[in-house]
Coordinates of C-alpha atoms (C1' of nucleotides) in Angstrom, one line a residue:
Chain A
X1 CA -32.0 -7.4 15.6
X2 CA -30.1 -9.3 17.8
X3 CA -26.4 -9.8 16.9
X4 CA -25.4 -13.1 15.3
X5 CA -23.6 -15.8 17.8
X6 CA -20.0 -15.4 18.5
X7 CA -20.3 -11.2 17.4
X8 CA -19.3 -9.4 20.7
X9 CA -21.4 -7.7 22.2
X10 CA -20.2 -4.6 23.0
X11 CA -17.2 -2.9 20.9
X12 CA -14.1 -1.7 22.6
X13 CA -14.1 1.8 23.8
X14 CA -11.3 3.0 22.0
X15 CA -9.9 0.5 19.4
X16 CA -8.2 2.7 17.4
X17 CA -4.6 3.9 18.0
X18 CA -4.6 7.9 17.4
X19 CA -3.0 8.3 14.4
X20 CA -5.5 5.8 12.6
X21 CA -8.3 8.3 13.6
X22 CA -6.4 11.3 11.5
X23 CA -5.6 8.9 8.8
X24 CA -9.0 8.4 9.0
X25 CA -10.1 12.1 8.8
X26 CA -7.7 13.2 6.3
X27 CA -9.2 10.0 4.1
X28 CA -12.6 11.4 4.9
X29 CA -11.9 14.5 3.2
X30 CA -10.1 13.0 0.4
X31 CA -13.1 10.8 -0.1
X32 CA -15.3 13.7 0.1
X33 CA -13.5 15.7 -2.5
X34 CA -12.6 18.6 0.1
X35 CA -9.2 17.5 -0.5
X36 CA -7.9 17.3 -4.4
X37 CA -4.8 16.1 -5.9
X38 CA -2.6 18.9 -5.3
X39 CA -3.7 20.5 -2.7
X40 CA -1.3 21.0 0.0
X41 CA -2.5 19.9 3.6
X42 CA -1.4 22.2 6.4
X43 CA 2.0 22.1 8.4
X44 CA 2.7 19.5 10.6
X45 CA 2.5 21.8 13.8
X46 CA -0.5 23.5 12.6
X47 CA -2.6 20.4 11.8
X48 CA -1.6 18.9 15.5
X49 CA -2.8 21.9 16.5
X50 CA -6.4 21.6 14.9
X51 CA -6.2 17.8 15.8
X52 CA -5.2 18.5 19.5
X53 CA -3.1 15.5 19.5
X54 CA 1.1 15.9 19.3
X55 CA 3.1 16.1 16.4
X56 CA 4.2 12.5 16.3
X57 CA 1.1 11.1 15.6
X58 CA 0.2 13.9 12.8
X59 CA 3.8 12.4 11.0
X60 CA 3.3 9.2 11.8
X61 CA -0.3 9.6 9.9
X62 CA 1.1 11.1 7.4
X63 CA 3.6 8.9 6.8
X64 CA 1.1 5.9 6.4
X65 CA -1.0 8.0 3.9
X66 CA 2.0 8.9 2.2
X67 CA 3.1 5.4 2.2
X68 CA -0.2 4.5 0.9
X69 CA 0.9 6.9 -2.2
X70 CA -2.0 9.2 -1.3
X71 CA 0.8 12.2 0.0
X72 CA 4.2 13.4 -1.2
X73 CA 6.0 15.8 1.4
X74 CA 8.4 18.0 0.2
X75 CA 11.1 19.8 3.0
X76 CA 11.9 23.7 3.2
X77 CA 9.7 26.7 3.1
X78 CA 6.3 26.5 1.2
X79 CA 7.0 22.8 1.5
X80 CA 4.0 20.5 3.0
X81 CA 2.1 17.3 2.5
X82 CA 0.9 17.5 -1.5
X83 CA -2.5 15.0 -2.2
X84 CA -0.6 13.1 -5.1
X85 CA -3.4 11.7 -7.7
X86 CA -3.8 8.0 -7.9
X87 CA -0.9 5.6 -9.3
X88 CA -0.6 1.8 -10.1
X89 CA 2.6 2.1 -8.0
X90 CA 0.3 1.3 -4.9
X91 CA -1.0 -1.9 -6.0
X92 CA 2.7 -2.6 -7.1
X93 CA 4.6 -2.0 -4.0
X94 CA 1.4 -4.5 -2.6
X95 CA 2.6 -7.1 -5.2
X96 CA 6.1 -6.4 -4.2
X97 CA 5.6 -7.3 -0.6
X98 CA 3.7 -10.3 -1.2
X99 CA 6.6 -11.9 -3.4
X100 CA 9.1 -10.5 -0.4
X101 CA 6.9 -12.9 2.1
X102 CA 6.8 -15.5 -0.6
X103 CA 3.4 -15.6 -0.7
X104 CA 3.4 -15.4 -4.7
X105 CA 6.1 -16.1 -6.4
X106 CA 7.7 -14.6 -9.8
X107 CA 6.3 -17.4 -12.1
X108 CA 2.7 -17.1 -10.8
X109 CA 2.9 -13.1 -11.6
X110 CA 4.6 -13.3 -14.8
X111 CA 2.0 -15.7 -15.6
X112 CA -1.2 -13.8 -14.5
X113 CA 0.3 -11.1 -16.6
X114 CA -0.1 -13.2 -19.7
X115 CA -3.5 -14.6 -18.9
X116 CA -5.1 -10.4 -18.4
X117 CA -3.1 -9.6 -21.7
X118 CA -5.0 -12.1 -23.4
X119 CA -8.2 -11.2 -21.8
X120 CA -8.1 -7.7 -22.6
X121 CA -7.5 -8.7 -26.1
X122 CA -10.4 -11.0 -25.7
X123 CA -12.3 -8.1 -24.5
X124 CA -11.4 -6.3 -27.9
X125 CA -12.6 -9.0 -29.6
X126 CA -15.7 -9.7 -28.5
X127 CA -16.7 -6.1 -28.2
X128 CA -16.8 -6.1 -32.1
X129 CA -15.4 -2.3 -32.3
X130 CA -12.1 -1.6 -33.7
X131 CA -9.9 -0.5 -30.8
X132 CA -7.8 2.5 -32.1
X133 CA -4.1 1.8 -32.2
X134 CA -2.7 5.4 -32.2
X135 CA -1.3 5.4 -29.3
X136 CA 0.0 1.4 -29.6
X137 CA 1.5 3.0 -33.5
X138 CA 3.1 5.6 -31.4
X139 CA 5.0 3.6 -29.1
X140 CA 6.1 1.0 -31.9
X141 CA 7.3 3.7 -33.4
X142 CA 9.6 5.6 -30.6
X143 CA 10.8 1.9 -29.9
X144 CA 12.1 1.6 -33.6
X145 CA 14.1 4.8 -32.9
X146 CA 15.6 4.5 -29.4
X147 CA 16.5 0.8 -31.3
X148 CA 18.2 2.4 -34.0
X149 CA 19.5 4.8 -31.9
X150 CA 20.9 2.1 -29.7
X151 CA 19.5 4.0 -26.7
X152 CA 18.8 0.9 -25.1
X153 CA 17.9 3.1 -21.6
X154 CA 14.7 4.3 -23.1
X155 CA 13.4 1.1 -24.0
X156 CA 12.4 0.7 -20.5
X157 CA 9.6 3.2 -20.0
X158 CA 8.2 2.2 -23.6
X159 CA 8.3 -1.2 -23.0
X160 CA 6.3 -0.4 -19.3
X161 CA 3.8 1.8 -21.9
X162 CA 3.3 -0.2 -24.3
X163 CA 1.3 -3.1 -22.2
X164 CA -0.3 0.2 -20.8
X165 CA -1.8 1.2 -23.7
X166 CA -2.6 -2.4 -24.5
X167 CA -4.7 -2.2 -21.4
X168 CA -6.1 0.8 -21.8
X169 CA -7.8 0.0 -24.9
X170 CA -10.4 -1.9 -22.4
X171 CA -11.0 1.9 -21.4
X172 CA -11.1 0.3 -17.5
X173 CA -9.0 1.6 -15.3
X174 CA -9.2 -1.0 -13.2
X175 CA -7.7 -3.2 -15.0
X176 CA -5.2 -0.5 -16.7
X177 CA -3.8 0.5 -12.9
X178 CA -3.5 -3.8 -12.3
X179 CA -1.7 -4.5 -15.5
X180 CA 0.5 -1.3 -15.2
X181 CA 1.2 -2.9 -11.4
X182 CA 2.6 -6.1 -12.8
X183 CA 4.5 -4.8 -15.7
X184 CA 6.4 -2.3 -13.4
X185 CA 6.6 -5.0 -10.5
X186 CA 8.0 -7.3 -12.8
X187 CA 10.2 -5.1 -15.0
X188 CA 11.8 -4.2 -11.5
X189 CA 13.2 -7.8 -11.0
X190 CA 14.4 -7.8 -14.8
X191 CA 15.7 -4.1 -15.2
X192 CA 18.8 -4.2 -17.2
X193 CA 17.9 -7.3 -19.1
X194 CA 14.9 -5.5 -20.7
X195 CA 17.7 -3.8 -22.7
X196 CA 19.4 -6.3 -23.3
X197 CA 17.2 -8.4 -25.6
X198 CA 17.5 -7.9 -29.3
X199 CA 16.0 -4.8 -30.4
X200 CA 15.3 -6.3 -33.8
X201 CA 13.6 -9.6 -32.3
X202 CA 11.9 -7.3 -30.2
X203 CA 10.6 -4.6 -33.0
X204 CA 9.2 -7.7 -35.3
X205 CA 7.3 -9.1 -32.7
X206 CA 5.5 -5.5 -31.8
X207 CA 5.0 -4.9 -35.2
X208 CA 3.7 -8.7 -35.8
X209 CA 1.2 -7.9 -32.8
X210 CA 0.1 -4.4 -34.1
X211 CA -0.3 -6.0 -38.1
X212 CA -2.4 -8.6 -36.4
X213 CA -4.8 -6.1 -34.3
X214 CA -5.2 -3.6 -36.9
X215 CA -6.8 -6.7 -39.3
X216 CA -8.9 -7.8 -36.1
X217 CA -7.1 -11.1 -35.4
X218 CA -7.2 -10.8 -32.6
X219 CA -6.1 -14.5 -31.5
X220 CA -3.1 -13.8 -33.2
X221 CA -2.1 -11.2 -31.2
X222 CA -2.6 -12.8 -28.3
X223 CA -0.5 -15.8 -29.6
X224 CA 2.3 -13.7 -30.7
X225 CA 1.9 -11.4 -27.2
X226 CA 2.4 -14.5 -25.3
X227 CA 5.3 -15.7 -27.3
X228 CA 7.3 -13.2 -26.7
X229 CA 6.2 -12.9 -23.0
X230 CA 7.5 -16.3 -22.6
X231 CA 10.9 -15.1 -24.4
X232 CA 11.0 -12.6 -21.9
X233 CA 10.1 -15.3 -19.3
X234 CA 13.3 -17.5 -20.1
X235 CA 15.0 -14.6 -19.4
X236 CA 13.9 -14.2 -16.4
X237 CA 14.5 -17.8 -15.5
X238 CA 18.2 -17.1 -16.5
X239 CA 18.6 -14.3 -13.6
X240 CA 17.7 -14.6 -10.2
X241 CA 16.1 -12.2 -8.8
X242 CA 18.1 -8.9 -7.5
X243 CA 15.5 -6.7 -5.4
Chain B
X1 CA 30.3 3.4 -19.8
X2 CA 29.7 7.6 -19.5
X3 CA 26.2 8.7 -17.7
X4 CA 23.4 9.5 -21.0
X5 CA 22.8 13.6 -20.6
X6 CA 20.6 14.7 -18.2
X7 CA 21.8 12.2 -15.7
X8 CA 23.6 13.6 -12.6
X9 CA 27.0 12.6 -12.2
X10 CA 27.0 12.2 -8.3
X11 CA 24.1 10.9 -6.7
X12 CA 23.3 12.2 -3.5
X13 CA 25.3 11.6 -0.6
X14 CA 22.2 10.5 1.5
X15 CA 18.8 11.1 -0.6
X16 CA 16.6 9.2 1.7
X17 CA 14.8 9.6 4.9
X18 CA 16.4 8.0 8.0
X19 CA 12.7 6.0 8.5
X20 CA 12.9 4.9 4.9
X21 CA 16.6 3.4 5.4
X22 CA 15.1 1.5 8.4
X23 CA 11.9 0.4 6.4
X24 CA 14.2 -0.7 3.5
X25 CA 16.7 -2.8 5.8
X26 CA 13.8 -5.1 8.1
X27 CA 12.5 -5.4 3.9
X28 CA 15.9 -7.2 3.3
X29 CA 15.8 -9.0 6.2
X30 CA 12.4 -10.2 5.1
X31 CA 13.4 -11.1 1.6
X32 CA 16.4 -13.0 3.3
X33 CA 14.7 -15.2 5.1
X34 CA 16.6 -13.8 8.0
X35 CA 12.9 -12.8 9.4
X36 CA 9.8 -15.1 8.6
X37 CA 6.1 -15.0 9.1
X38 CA 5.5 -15.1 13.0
X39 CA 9.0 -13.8 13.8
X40 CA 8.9 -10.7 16.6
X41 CA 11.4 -8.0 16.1
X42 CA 13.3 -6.0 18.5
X43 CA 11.2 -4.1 20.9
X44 CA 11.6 -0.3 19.7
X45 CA 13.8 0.9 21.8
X46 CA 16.4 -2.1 21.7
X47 CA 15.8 -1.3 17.9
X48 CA 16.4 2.1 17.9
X49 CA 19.7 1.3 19.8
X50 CA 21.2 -1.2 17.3
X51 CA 20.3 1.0 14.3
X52 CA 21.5 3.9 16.5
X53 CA 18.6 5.6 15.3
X54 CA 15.6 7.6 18.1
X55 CA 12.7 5.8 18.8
X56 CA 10.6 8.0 16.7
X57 CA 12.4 6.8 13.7
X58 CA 11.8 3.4 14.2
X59 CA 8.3 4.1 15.4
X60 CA 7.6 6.1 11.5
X61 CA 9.4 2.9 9.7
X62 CA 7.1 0.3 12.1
X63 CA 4.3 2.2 11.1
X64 CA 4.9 2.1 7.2
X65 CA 5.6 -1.9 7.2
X66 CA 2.6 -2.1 9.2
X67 CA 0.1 -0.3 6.9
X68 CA 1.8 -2.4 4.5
X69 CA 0.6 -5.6 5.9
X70 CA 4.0 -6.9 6.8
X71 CA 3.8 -6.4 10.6
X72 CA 1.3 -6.1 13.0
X73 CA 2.6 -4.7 16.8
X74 CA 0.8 -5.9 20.2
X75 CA 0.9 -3.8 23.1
X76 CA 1.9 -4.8 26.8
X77 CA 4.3 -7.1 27.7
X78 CA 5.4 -9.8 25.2
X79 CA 3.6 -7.2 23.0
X80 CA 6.1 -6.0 20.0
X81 CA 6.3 -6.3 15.9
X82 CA 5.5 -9.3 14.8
X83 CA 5.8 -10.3 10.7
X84 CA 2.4 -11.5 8.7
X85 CA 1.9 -13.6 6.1
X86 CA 1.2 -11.9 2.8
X87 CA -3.0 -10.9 2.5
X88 CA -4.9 -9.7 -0.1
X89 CA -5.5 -6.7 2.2
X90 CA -2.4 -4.7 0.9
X91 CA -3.7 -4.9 -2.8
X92 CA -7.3 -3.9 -1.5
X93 CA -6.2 -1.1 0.3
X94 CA -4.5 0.3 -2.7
X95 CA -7.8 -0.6 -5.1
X96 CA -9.9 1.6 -2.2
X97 CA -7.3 4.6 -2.4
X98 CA -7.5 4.2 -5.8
X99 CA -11.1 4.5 -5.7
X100 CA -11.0 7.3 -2.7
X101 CA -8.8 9.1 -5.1
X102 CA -11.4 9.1 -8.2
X103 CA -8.6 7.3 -10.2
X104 CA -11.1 4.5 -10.5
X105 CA -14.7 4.1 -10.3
X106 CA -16.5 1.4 -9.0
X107 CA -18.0 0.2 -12.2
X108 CA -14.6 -0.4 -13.9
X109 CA -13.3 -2.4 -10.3
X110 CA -16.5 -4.6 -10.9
X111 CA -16.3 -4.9 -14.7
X112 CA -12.6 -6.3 -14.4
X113 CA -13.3 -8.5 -11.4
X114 CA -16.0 -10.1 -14.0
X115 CA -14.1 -10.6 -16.3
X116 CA -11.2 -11.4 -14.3
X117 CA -13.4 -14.4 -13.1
X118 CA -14.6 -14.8 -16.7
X119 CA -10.7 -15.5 -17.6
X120 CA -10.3 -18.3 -14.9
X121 CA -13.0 -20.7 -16.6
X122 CA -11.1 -19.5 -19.7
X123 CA -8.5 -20.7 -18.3
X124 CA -10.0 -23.7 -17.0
X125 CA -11.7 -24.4 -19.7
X126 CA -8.6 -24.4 -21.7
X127 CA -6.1 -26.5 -19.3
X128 CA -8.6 -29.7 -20.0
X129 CA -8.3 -31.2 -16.8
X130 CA -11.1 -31.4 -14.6
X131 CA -11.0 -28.9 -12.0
X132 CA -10.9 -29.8 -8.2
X133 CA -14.4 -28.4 -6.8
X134 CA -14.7 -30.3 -3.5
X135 CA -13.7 -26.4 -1.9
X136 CA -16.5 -24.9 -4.2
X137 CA -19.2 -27.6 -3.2
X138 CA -18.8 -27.3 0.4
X139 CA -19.0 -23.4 0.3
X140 CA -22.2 -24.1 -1.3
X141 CA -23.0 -26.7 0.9
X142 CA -22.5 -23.9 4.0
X143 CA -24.1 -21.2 2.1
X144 CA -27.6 -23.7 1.7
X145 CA -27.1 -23.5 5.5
X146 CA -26.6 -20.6 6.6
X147 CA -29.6 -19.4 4.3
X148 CA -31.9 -22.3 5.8
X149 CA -31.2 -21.0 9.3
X150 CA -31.3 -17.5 8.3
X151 CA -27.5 -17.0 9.5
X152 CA -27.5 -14.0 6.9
X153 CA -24.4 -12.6 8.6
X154 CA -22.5 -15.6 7.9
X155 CA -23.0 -15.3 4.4
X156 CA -20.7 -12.4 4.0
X157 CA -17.5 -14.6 4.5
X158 CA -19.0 -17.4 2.4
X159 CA -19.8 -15.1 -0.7
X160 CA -16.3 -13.7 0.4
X161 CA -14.6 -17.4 0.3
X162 CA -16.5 -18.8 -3.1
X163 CA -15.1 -15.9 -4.9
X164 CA -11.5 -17.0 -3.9
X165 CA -12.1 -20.4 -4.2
X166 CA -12.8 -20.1 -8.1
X167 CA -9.7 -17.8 -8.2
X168 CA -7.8 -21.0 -5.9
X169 CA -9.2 -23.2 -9.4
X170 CA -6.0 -21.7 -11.0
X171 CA -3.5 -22.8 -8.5
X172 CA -2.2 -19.1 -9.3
X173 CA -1.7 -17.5 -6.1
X174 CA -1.4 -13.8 -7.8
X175 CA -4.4 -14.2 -9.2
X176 CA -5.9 -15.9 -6.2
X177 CA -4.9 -12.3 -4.4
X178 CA -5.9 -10.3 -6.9
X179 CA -9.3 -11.7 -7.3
X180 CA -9.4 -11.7 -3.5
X181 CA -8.4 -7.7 -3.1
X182 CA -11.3 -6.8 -6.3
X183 CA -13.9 -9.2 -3.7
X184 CA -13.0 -7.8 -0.8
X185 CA -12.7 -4.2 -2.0
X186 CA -16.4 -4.6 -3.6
X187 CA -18.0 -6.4 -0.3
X188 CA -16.6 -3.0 1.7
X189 CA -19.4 -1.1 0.0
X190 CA -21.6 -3.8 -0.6
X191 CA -21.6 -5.0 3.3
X192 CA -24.8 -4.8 4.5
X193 CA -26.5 -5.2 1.7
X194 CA -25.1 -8.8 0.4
X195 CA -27.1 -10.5 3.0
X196 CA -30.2 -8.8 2.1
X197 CA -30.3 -10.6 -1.2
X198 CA -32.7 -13.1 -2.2
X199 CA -31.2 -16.6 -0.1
X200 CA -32.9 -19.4 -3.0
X201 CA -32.0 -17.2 -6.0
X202 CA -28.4 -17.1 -4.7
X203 CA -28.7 -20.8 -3.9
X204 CA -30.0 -21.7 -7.1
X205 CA -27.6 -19.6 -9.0
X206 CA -24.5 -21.2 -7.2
X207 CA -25.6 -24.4 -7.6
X208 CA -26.3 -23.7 -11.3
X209 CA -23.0 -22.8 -11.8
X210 CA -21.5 -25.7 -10.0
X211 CA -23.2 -28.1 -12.3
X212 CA -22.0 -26.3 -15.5
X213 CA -18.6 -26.8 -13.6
X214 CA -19.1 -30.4 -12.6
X215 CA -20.0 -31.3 -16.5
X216 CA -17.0 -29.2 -17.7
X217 CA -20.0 -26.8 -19.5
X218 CA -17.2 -23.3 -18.8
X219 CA -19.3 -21.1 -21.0
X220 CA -22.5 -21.6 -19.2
X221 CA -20.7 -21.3 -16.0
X222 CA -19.3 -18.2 -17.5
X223 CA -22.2 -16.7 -18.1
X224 CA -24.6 -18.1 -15.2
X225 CA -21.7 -16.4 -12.7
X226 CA -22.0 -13.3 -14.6
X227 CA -25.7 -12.6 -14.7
X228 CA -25.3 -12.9 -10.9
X229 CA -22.5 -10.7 -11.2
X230 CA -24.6 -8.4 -12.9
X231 CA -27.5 -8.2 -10.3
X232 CA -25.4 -8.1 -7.9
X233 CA -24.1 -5.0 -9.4
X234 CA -27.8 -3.4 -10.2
X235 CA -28.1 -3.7 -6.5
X236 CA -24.9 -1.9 -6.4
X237 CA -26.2 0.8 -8.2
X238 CA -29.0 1.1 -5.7
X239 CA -27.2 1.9 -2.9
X240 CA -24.6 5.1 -2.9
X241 CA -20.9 4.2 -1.3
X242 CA -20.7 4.5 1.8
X243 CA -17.1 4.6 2.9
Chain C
dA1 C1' -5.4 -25.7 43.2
dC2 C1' -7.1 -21.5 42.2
dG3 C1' -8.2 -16.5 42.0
dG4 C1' -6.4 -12.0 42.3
dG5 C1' -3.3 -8.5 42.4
dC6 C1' 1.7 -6.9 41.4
dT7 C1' 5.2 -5.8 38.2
dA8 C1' 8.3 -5.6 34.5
dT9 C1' 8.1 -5.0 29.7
dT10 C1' 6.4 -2.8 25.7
dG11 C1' 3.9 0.1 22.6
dG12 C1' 1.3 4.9 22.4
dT13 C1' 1.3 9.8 23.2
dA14 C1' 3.1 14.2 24.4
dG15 C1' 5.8 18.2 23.7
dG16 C1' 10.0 20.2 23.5
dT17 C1' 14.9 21.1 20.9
dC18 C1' 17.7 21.5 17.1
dC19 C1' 19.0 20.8 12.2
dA20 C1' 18.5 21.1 7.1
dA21 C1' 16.3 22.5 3.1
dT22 C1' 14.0 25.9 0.5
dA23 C1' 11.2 29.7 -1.7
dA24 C1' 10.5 34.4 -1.4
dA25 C1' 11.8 38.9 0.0
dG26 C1' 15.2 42.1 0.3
dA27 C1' 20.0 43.9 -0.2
dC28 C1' 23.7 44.7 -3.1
dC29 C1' 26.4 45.6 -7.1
dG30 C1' 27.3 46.2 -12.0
Chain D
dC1 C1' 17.5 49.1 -14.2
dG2 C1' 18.6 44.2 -14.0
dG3 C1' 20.7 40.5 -12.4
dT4 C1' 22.9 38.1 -8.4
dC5 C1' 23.8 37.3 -3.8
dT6 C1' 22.2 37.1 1.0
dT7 C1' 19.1 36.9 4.5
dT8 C1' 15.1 35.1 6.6
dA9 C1' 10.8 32.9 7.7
dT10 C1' 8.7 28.6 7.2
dT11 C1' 8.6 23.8 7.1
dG12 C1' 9.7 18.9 7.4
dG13 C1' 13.3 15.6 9.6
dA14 C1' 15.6 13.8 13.5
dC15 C1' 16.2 13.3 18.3
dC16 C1' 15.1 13.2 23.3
dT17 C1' 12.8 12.6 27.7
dA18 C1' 8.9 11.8 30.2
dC19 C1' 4.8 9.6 31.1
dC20 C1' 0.6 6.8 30.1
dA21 C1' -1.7 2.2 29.0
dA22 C1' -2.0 -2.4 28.1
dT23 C1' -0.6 -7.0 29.2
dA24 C1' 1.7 -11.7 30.1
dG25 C1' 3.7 -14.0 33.7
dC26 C1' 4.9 -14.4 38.3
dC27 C1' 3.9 -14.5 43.2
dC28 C1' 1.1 -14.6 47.0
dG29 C1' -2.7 -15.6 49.9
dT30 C1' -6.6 -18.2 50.5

DNA sequence: ACGGGCTATTGGTAGGTCCAATAAAGACCG
DNA sequence: CGGTCTTTATTGGACCTACCAATAGCCCGT
């Protein structure tokens, strides 16, 4: 077949620069499993080697895939290029940029966040099973503590897991790696004023949330979640942003 | 305040990489303002100068903005770094290394973008105002077209476009991206086989749903855009990724 | 007025040097 | 024998110089 009108008709010799063609390869053998999560990739003068092309391009390829969160290098002897497994700290560091160029902006996120809460939650509900809050219990629980321990630093991660593990009860980890995106994106504009807020406010509105799931009102929860999102919210409001 | 236990009480003189120093100060200059959408930066070598930093640095930091989708560099004369605007290619890029990775499958990217799109006529539905849809109708309007002249190609970018134009209903832009990334992420190992499809059933499914839409009927559109979601996704199953 | 070649600028690649970190092997001492 | 210190080989990080390749704009000849 013919190609379609205003498709060129030939393609460039050589389009791509070299170091895109050993990204490519080394995502090749990522995608075809030769390569696992922690396996380590050979030296930097041993792969240009193989490759035949210098050593700059091998680091600058490496430093896009590692960029990409796909690599971790580590210096010193026995040290290399590690395949890290997947994190939401790629989609993340995309949502980053984008508010950097100002092509979304802090309010639209923060509300986005809200409206996939709610639909996971949704989800739950319309999928008739009983999701199982251990895991949710769990984290209620090691908030109450760091509260009454007034270890206001650990709040942080728990606060991060607990929409995790709201988002995991979908069982997607689609939507699990997006949500965790957002939470950590936005929890990186609010950092010290997560522990700030009042840790008793905060521990009657998880509990509120949980008490409402485990009796499958599920409406509820998503009433009470978005309350005290929008607590959060005015929070935010209250201090610009510090990236 | 003393450091919690476990905490070091210096930090490191200079933890980072040189390259990630330079990355992290054109970021600020970004975030500033100081460098907007269009802007050209240095050539590399007048950069490397003012930083007082080799080429090869600046060369590794270019290189992780870039993959970034934050710059894109020219070559030749009046060639350089110049600054994007923000793309929903950054967030697809990390969804496909998600998926390269096996930290996601392909069913769970589709099940949330459905349901992702389900949320929007939620949403929609919810907000009680009647939705803008002269952007939905002409995509349709195209699409009859390029089916009636058999411009299959064409309707790549057209499937591509509706998609984001029922995101563009919510006036959220990080959803609009979002949405966007899950589409385009999806049509990468759909490609050739979107245009194969069935040119009336897709018509009459579209215009289906735009009716539902135009009468404020959000389940029906709901569920019309999901059966097509749905053999879409059969077809999917079909055909093995090709990456 | 126009086409074609020249040239300065700029990114891309190469391949070398040196430095710093580091884990493992070996030397040393109690 | 056991633990500690030192050495050493390996490896990534930074730097440098040189050269190649693409390209926009200028200049020249027709």
């Amino acid at each position: 077949m013919a190609k379609a009108a205003g498709e060129a008709l030939f393609d460039p010799v050589r389009s791509d620069r070299t170091f895109e063609l050993v990204v490519q390869r080394i995502r090749e053998k990522l995608a075809a499993g030769e390569l696992r999560p922690g396996d380590k990739l050979p030296a930097e003068r041993e792969l240009a080697k193989q490759l035949d092309v210098s050593r700059n391009v091998v680091r600058e390829a490496l430093r896009v895939l590692e960029n990409a969160g796909m690599l971790k290098t580590r210096k010193g002897a026995h040290g290399g290029a590690f395949i890290e497994e997947g994190s939401a700290a790629q989609i993340s560091a995309a949502l980053n940029d984008l508010v950097i160029l100002n092509a979304v902006s802090l309010d639209d996120l923060f509300e986005a966040r809200v409206m996939m809460l709610g639909m996971v939650l949704d989800h739950l509900a319309k999928s008739g099973k009983a999701p199982d809050l251990s895991a949710l219990e769990a984290n209620v629980a090691a908030t109450a503590e760091a509260v009454a321990k007034g270890e206001s630093a650990r709040r942080v991660p728990l606060a991060r897991a607990f929409y995790h593990e709201i988002a995991a009860l979908t069982g997607n980890r689609a939507l699990e790696f997006t949500i965790d995106a957002q939470t950590e994106m936005i929890q990186t504009y609010l950092r010290r004023r997560v522990s700030d807020m009042d840790g008793d406010k905060l521990l009657h509105s998880r509990r509120a949330f949980l008490s409402h799931l485990r009796e499958g009102r599920f409406e509820a929860a998503k009433l009470e979640l978005s309350e005290h999102l929008d607590r959060v919210h005015r929070r935010l409001w209250n201090a610009p942003p510090t990236p």
